[in-house]
JSON list of C-alpha atoms in Angstrom, two decimals:
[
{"chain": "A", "resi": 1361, "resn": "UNK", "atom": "CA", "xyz": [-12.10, 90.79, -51.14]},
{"chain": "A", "resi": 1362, "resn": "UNK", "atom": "CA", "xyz": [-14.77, 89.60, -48.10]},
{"chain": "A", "resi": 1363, "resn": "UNK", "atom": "CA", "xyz": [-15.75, 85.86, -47.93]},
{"chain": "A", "resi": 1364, "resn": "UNK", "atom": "CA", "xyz": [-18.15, 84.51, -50.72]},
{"chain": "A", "resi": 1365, "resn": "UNK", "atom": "CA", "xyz": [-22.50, 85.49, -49.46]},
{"chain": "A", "resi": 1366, "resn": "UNK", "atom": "CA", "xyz": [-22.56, 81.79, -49.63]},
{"chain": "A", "resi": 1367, "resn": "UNK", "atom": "CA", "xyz": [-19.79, 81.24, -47.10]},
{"chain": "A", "resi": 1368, "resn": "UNK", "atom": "CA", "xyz": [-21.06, 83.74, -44.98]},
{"chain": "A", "resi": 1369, "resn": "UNK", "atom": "CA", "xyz": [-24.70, 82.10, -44.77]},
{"chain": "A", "resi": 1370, "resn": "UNK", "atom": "CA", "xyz": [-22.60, 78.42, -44.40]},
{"chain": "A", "resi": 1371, "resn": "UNK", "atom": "CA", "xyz": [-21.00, 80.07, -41.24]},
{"chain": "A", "resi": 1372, "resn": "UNK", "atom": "CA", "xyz": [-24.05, 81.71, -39.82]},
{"chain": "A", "resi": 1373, "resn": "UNK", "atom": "CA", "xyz": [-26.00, 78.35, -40.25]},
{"chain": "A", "resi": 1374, "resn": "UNK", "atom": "CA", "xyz": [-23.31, 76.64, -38.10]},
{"chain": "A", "resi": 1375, "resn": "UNK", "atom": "CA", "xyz": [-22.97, 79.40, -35.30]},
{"chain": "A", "resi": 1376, "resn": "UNK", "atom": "CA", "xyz": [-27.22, 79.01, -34.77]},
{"chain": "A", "resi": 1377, "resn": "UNK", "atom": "CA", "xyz": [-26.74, 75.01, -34.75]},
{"chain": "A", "resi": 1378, "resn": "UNK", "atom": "CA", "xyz": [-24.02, 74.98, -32.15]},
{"chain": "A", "resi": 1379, "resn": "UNK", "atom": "CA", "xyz": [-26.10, 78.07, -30.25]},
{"chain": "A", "resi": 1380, "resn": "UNK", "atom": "CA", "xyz": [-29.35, 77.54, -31.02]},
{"chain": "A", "resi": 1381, "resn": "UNK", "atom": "CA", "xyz": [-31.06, 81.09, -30.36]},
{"chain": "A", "resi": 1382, "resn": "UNK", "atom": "CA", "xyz": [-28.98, 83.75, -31.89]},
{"chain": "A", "resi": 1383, "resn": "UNK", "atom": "CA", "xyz": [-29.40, 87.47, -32.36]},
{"chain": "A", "resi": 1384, "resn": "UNK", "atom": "CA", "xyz": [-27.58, 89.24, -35.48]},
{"chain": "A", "resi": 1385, "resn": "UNK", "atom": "CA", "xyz": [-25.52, 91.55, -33.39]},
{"chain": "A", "resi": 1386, "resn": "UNK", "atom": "CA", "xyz": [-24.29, 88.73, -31.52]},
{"chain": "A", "resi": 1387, "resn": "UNK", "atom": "CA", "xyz": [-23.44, 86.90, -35.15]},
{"chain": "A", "resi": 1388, "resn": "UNK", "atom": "CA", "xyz": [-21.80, 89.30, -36.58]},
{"chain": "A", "resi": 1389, "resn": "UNK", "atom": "CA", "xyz": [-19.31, 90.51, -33.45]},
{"chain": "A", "resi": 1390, "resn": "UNK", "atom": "CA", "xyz": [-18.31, 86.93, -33.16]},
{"chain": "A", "resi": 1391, "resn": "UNK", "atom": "CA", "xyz": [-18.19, 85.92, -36.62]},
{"chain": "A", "resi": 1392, "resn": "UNK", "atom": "CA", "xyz": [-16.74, 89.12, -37.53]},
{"chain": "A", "resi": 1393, "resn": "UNK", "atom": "CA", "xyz": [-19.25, 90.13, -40.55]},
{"chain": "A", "resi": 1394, "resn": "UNK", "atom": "CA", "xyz": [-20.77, 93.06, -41.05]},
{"chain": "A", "resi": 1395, "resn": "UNK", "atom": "CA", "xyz": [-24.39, 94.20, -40.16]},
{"chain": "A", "resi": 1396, "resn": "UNK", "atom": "CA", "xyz": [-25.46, 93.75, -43.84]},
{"chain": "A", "resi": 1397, "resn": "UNK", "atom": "CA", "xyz": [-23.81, 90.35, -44.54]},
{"chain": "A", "resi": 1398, "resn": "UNK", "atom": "CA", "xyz": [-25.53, 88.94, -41.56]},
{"chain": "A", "resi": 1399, "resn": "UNK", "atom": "CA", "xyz": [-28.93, 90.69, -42.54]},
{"chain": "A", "resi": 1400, "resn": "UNK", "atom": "CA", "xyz": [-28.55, 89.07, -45.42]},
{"chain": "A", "resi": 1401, "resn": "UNK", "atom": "CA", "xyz": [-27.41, 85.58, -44.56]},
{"chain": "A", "resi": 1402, "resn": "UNK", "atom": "CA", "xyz": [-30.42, 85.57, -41.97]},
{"chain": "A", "resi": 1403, "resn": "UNK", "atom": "CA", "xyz": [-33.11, 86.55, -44.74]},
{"chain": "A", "resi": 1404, "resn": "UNK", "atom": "CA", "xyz": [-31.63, 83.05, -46.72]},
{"chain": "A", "resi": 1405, "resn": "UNK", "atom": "CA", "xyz": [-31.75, 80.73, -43.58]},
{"chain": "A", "resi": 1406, "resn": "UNK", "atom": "CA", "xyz": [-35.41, 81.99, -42.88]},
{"chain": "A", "resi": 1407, "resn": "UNK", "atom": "CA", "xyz": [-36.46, 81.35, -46.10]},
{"chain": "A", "resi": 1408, "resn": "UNK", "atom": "CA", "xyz": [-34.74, 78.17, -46.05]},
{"chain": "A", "resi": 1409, "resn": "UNK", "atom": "CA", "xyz": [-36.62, 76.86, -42.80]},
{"chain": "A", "resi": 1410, "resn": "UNK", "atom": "CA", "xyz": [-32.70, 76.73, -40.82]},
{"chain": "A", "resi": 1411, "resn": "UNK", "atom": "CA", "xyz": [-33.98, 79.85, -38.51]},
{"chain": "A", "resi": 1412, "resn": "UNK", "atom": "CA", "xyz": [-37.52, 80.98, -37.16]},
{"chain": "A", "resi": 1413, "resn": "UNK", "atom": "CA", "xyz": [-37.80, 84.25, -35.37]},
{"chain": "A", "resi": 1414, "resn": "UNK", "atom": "CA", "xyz": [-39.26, 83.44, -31.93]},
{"chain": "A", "resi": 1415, "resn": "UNK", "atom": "CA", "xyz": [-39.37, 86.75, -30.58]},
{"chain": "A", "resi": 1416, "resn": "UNK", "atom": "CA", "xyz": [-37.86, 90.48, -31.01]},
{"chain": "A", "resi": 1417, "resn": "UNK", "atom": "CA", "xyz": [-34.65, 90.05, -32.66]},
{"chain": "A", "resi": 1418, "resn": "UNK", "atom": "CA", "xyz": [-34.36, 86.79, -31.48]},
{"chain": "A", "resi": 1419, "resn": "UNK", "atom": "CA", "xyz": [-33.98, 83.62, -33.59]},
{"chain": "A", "resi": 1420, "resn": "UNK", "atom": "CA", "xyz": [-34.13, 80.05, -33.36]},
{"chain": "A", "resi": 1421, "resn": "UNK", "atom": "CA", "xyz": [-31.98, 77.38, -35.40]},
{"chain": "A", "resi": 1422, "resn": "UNK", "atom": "CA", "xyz": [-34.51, 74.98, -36.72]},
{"chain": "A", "resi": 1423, "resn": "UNK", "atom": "CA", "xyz": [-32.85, 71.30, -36.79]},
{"chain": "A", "resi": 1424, "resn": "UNK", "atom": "CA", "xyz": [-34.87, 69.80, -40.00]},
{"chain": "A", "resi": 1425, "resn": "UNK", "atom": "CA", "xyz": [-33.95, 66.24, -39.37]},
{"chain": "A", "resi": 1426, "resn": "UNK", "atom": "CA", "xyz": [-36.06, 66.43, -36.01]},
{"chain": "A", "resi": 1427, "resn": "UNK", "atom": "CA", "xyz": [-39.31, 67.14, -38.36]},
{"chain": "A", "resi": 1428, "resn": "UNK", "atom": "CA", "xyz": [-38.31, 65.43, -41.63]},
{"chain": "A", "resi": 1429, "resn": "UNK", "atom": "CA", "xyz": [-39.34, 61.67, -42.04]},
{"chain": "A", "resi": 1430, "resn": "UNK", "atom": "CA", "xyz": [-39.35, 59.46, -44.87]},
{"chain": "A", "resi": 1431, "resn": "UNK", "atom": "CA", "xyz": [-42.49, 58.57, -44.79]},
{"chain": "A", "resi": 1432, "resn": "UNK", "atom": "CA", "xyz": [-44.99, 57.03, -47.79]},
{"chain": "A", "resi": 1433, "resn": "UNK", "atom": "CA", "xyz": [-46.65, 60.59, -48.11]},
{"chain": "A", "resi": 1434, "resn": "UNK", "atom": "CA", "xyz": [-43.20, 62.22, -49.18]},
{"chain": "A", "resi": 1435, "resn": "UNK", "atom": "CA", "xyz": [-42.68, 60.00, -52.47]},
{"chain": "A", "resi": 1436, "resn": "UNK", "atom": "CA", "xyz": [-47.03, 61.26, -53.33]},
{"chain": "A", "resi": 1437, "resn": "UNK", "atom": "CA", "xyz": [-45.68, 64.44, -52.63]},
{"chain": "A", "resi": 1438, "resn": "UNK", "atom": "CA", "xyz": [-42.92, 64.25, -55.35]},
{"chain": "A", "resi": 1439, "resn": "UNK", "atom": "CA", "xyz": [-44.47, 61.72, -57.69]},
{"chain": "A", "resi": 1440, "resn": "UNK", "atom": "CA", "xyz": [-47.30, 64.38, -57.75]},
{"chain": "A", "resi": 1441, "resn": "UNK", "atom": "CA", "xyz": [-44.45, 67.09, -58.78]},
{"chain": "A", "resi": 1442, "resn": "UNK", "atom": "CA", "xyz": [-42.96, 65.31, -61.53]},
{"chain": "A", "resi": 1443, "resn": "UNK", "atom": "CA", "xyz": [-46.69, 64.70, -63.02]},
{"chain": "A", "resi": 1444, "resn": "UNK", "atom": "CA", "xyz": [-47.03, 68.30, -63.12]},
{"chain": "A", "resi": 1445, "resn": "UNK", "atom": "CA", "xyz": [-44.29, 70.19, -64.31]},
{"chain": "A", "resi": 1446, "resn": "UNK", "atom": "CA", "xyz": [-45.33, 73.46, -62.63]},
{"chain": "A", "resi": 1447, "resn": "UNK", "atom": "CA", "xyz": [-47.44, 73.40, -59.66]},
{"chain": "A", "resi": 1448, "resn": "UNK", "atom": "CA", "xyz": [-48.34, 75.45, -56.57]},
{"chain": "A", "resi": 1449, "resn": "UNK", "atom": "CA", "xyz": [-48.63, 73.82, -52.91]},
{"chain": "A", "resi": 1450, "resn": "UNK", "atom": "CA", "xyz": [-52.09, 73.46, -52.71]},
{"chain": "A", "resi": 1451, "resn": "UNK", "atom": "CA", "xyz": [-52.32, 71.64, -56.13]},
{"chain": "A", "resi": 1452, "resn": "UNK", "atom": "CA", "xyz": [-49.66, 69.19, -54.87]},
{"chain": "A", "resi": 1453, "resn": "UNK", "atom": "CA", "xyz": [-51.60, 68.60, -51.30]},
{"chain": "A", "resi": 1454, "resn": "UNK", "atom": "CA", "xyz": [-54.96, 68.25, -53.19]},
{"chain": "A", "resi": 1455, "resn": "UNK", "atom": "CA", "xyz": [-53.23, 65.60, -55.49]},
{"chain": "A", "resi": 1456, "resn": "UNK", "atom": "CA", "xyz": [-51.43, 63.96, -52.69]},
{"chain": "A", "resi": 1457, "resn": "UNK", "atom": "CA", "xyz": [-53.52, 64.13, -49.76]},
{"chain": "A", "resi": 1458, "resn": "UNK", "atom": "CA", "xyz": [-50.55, 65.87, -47.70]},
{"chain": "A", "resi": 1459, "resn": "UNK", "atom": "CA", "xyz": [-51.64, 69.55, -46.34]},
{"chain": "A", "resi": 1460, "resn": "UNK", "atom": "CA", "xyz": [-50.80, 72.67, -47.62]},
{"chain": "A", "resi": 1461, "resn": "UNK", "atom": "CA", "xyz": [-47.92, 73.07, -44.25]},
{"chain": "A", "resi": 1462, "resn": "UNK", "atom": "CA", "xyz": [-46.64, 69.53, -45.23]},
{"chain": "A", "resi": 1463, "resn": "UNK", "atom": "CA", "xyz": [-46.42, 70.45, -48.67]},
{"chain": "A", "resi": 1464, "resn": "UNK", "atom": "CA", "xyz": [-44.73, 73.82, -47.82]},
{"chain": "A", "resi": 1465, "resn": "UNK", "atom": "CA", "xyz": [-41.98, 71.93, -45.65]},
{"chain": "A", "resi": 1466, "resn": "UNK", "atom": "CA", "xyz": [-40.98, 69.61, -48.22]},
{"chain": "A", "resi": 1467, "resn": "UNK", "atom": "CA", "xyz": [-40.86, 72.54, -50.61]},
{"chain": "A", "resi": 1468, "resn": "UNK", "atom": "CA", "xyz": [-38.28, 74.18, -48.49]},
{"chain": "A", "resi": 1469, "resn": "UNK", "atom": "CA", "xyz": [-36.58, 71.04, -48.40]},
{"chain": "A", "resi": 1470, "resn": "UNK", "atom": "CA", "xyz": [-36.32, 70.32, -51.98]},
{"chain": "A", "resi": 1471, "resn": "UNK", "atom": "CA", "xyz": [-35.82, 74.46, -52.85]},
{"chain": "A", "resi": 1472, "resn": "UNK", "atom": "CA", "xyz": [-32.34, 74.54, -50.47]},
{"chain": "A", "resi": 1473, "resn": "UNK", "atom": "CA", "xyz": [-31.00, 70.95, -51.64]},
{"chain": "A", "resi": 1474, "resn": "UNK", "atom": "CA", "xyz": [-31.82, 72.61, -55.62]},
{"chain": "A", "resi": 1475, "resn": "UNK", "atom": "CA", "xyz": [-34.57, 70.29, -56.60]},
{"chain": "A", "resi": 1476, "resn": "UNK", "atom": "CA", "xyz": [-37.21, 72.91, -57.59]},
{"chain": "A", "resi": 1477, "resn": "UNK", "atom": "CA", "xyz": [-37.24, 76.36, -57.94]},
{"chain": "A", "resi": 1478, "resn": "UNK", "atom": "CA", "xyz": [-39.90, 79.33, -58.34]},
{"chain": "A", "resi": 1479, "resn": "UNK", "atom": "CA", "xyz": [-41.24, 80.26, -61.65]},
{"chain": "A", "resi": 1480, "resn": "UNK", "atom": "CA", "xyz": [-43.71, 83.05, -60.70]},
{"chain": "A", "resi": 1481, "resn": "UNK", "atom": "CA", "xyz": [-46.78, 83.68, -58.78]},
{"chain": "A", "resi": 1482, "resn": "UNK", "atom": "CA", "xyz": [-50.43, 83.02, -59.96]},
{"chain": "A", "resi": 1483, "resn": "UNK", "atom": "CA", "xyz": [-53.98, 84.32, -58.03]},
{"chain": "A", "resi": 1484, "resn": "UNK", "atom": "CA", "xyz": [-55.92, 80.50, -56.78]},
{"chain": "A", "resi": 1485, "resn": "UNK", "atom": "CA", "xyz": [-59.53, 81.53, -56.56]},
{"chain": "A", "resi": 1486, "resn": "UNK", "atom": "CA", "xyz": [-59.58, 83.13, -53.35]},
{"chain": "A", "resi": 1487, "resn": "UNK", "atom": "CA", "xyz": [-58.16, 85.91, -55.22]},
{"chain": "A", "resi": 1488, "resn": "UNK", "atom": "CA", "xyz": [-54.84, 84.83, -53.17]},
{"chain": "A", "resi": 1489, "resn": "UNK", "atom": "CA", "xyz": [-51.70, 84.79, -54.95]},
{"chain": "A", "resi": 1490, "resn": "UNK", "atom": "CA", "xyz": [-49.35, 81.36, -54.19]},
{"chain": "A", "resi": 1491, "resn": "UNK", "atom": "CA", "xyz": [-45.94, 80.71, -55.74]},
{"chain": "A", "resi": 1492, "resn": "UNK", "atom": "CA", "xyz": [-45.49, 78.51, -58.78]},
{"chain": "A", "resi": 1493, "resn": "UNK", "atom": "CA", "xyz": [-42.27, 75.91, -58.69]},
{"chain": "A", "resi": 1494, "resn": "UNK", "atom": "CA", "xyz": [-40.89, 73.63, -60.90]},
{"chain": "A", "resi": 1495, "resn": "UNK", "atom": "CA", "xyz": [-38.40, 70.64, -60.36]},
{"chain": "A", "resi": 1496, "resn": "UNK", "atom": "CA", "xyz": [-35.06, 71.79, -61.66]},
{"chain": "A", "resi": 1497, "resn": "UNK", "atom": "CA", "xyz": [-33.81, 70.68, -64.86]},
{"chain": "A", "resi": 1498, "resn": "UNK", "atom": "CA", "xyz": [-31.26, 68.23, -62.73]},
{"chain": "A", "resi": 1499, "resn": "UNK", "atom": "CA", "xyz": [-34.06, 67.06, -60.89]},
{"chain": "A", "resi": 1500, "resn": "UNK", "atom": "CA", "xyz": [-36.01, 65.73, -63.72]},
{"chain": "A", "resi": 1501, "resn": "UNK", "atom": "CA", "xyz": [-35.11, 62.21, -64.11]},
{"chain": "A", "resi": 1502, "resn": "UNK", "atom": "CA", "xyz": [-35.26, 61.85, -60.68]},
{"chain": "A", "resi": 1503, "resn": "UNK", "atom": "CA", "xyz": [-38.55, 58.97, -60.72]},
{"chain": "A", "resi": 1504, "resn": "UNK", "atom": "CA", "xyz": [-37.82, 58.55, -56.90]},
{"chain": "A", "resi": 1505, "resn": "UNK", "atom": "CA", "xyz": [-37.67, 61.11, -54.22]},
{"chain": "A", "resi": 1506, "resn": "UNK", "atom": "CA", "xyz": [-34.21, 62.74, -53.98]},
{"chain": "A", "resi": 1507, "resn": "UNK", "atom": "CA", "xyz": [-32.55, 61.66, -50.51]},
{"chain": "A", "resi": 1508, "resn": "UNK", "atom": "CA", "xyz": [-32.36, 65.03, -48.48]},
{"chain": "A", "resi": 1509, "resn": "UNK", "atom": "CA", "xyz": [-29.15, 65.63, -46.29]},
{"chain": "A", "resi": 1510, "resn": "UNK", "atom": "CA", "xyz": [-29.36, 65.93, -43.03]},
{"chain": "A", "resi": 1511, "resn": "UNK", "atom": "CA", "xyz": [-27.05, 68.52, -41.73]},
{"chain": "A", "resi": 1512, "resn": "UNK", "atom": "CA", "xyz": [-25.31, 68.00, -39.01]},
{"chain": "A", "resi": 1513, "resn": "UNK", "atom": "CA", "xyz": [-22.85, 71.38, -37.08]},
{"chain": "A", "resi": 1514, "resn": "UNK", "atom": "CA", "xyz": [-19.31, 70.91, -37.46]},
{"chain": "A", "resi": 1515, "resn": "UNK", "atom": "CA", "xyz": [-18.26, 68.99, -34.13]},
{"chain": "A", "resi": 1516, "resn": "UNK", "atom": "CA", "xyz": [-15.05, 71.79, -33.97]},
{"chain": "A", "resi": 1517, "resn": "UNK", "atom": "CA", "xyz": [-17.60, 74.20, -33.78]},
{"chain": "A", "resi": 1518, "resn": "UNK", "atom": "CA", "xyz": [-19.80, 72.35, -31.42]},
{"chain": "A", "resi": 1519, "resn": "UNK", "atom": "CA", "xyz": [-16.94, 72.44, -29.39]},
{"chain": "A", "resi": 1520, "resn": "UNK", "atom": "CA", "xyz": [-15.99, 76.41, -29.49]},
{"chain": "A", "resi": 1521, "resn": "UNK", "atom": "CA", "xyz": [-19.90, 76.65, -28.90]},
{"chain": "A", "resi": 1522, "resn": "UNK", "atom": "CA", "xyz": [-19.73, 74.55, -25.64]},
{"chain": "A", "resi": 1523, "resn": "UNK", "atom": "CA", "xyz": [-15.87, 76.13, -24.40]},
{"chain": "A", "resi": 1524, "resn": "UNK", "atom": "CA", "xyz": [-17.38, 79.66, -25.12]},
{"chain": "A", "resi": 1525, "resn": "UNK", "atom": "CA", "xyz": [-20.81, 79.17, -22.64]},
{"chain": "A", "resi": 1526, "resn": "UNK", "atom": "CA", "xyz": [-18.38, 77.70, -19.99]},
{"chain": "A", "resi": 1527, "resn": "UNK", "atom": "CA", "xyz": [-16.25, 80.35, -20.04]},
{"chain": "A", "resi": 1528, "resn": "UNK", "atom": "CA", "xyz": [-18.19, 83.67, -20.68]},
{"chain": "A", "resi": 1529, "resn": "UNK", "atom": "CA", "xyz": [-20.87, 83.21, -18.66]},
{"chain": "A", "resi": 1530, "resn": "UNK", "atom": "CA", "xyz": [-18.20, 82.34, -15.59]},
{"chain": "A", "resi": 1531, "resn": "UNK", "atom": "CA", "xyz": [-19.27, 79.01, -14.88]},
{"chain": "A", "resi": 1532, "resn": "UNK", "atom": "CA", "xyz": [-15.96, 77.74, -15.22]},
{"chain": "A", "resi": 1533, "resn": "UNK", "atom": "CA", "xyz": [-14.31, 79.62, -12.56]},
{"chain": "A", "resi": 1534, "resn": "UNK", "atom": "CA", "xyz": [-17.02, 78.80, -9.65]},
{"chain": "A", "resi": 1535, "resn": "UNK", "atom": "CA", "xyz": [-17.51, 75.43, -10.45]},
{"chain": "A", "resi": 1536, "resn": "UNK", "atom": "CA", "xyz": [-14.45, 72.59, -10.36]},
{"chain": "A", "resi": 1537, "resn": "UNK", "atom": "CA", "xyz": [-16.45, 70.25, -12.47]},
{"chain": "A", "resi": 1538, "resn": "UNK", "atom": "CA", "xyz": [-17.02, 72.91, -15.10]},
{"chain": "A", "resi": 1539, "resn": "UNK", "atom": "CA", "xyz": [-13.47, 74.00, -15.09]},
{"chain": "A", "resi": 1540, "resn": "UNK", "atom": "CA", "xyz": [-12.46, 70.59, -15.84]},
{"chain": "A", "resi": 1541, "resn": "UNK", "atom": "CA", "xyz": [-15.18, 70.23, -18.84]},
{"chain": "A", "resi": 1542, "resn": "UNK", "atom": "CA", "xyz": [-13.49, 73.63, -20.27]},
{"chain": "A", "resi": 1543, "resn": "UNK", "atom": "CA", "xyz": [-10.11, 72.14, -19.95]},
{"chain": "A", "resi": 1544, "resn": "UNK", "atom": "CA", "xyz": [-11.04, 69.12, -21.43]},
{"chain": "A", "resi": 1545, "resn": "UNK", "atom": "CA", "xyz": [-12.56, 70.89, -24.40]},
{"chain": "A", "resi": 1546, "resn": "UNK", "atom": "CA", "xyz": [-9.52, 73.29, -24.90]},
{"chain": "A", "resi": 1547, "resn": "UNK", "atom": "CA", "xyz": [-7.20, 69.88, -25.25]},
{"chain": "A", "resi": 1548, "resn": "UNK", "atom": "CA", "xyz": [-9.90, 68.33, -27.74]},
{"chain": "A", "resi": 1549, "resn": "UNK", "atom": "CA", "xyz": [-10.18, 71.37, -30.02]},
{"chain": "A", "resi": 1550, "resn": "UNK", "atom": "CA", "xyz": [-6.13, 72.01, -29.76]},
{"chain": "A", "resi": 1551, "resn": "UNK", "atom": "CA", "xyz": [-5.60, 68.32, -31.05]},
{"chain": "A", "resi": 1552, "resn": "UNK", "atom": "CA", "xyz": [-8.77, 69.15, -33.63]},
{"chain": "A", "resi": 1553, "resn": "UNK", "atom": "CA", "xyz": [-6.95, 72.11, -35.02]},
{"chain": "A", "resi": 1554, "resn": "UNK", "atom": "CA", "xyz": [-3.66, 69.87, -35.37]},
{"chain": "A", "resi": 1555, "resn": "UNK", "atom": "CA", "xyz": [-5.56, 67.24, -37.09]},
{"chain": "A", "resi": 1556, "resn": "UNK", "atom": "CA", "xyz": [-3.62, 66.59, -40.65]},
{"chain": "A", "resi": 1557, "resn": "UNK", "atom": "CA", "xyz": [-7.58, 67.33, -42.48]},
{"chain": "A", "resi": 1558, "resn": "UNK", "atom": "CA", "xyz": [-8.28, 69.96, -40.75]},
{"chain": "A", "resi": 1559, "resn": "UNK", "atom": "CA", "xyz": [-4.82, 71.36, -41.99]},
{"chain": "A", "resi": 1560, "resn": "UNK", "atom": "CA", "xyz": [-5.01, 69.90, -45.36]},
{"chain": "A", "resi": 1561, "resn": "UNK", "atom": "CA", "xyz": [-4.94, 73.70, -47.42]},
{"chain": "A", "resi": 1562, "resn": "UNK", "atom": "CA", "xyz": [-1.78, 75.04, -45.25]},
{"chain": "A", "resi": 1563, "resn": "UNK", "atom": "CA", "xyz": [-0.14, 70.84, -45.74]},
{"chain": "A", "resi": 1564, "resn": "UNK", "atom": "CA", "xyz": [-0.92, 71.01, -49.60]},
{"chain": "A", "resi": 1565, "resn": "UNK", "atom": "CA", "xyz": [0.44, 74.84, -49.54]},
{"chain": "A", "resi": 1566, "resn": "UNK", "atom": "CA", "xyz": [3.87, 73.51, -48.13]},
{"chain": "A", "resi": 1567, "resn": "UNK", "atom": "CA", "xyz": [4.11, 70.72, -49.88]},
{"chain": "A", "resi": 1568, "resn": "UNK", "atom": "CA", "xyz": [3.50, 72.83, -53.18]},
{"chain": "A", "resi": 1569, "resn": "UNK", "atom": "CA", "xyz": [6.41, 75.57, -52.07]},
{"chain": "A", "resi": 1570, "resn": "UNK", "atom": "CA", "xyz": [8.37, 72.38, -51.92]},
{"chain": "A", "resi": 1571, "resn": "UNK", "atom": "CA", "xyz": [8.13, 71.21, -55.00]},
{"chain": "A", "resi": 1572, "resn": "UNK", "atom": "CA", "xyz": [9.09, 74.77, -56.76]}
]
């Protein structure tokens, strides 16, 4: 049985933090999923605002903390959604002075963290259709903004991101100061790895065959 689609997106959206531009081939030979699963997982993270295509089969990891404030205009943007009920982006910029792109970004905010979801489409009178949303039932009672998490790469992976430019692209073996930086990563991920936490399943496995 393969890993979970929701795994596999989790992993893809930490290989394009620690890389930053990514290409799916590239994904899936190091991540070891197949052409399909990483279609897939890339379709999500686009539509999520995590990646932006920058040019042919080339992608960018979009780090939504660098464009996400909390600023006034966000709590008008979600005071206006709770008055409501179902509304489109342009209804919520005309009611709370935001633009259409501002209200768009916060909408792809509040869609991945599960605060509002999409009900339908209806034509505006440009003859245009936009997409209707409504806060989610466990976003209701919510009267102030729901606090957005920032997400931040695994540091392990960070790490395997870093040891893996060093390496493949030869750095390491023409330059001493780079070799040392590789060796210094390769004794922080091997005491990572051996960290108790990161080793808590296999621990709680042993410790369960113990007990038997």
């Amino acid at each position: 049985m393969g890993e979970p689609k929701k795994g596999i997106t989790a992993s893809v959206r930490q290989y394009a933090a620690a890389n930053s531009l990514i290409r799916k081939k590239q994904v899936g030979g190091d991540l070891g999923y197949s052409k399909d699963a990483v279609a897939s997982a890339f379709r999500t993270l686009v539509d999520q605002g995590f990646l932006k295509q920058v040019s042919h089969g080339v992608y960018e990891y979009v780090d939504r903390s660098a464009t996400w404030t909390d600023a006034p205009l966000n709590d008008k943007v979600w005071r206006a959604m709770r008055i409501m009920g179902s509304f489109t982006a342009a209804e919520i910029a005309r009611r709370s002075g935001a633009t259409v792109n501002y209200v768009n970004k916060a909408f792809r905010q509040y869609r991945a963290g599960g605060h509002i979801r999409q009900m339908g489409r209806k034509k505006n009178l440009a003859g245009a259709y936009e997409k209707i949303w409504r806060i989610s039932p466990a976003s209701k009672e919510c009267f102030t903004r729901p606090t957005l998490d920032i997400f931040k790469p695994d540091p392990v992976v960070m790490k395997v991101a870093d040891l893996n430019k060093l390496v493949c692209t030869g750095v390491a073996g023409r330059a001493a100061d780079k070799r040392d930086l590789a060796v210094k990563l390769c004794t922080e991920l091997m005491a990572a790895l051996m960290d108790p936490e990161f080793l808590q399943v296999e621990v709680e496995g042993k410790r369960l065959k113990g007990e038997d």
